[in-house]
Coordinates of C-alpha atoms in Angstrom, one line a residue:
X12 CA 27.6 110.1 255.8
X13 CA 30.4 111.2 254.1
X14 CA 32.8 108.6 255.2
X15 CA 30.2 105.9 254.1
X16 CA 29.8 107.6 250.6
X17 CA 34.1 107.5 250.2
X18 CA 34.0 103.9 251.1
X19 CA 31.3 102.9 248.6
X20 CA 33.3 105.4 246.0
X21 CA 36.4 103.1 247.4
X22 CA 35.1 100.1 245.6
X23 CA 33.2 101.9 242.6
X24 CA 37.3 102.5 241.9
X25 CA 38.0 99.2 241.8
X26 CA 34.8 98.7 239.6
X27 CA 36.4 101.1 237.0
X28 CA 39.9 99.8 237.3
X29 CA 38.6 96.3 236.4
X30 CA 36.7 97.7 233.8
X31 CA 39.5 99.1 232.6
X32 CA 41.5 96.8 232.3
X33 CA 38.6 94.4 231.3
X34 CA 37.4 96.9 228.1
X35 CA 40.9 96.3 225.6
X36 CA 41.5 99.7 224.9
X37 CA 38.0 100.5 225.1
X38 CA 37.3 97.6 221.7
X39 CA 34.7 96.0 224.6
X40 CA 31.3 97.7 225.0
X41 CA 30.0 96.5 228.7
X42 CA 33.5 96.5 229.8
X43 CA 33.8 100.1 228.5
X44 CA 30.2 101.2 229.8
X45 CA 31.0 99.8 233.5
X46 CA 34.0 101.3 233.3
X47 CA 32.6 104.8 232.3
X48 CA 29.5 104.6 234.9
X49 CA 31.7 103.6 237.8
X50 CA 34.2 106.4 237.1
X51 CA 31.3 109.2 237.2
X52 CA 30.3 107.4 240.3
X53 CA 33.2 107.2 242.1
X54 CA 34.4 110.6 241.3
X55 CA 31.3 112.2 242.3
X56 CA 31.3 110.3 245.4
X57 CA 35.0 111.4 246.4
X58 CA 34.4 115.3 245.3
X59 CA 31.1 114.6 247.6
X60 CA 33.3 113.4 250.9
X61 CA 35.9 115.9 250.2
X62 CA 33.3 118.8 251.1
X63 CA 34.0 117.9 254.5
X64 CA 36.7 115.8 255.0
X65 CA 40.2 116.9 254.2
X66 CA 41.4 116.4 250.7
X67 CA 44.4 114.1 251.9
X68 CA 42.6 112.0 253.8
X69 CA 40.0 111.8 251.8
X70 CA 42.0 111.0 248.6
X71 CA 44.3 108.4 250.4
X72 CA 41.4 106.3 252.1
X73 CA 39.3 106.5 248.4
X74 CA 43.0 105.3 246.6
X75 CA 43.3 102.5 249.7
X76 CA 40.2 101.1 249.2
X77 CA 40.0 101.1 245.6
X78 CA 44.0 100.0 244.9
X79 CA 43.4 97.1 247.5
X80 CA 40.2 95.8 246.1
X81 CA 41.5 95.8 242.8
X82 CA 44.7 93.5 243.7
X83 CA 42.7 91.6 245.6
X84 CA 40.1 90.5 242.8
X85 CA 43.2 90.3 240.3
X86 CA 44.4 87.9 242.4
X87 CA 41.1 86.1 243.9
X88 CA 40.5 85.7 239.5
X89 CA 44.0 84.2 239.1
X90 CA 44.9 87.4 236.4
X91 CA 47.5 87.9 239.1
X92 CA 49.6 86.0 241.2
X93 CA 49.1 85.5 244.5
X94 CA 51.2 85.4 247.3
X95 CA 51.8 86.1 251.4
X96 CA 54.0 89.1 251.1
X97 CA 51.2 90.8 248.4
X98 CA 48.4 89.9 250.9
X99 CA 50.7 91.4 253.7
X100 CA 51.8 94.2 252.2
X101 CA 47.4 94.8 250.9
X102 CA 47.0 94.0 255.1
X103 CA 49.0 96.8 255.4
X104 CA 47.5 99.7 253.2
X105 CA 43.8 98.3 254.9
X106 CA 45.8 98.9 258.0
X107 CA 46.4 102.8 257.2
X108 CA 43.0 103.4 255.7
X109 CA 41.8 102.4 258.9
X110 CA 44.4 104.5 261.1
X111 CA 43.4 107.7 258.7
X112 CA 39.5 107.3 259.5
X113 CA 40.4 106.7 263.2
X114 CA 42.5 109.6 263.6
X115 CA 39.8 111.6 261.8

């Protein structure tokens, strides 16, 4: 259960990094509330996988996930470029998040 709730907190981190991003210096209200919702969320979920799985882990899979997802839509949007070696290198980290849980 726990490694289901870090995945789902995973992508509630991309959530609030869009947010973010997407909220101007907080100036946009949904942006800003999304942003605010998903970041209780996804905290709560991570301090809720870290009671039993190691902090590392448990903080490097949650940073995967949510880094990767975030690129990924940037780039799937067009608010960032896209190219082989960034989809690679996002292969990669997905690579590792998967080695960590299987080591586990």
């Amino acid at each position: 259960m726990a490694w289901l709730i870090l995945v789902v907190s995973g992508f509630l981190e991309a959530v609030w990094a869009t947010a973010l991003g997407k909220s101007e210096g907080f100036s946009r209200p949904i942006p800003t509330i999304v942003f605010g919702v998903a970041l209780i969320a996804s905290m709560g979920g991570l301090a809720y996988a870290m009671r039993t799985l190691p902090v590392g882990t448990a903080y490097a899979v949650w940073v995967g996930i949510g880094a990767t997802l975030t690129v990924a839509y940037a780039m799937i949007t067009g608010d960032e470029t896209a190219s082989w070696i960034k989809v690679a290198l996002l292969m990669g980290i997905v690579g590792c998040v998967v080695g960590l849980k299987l080591l586990h």
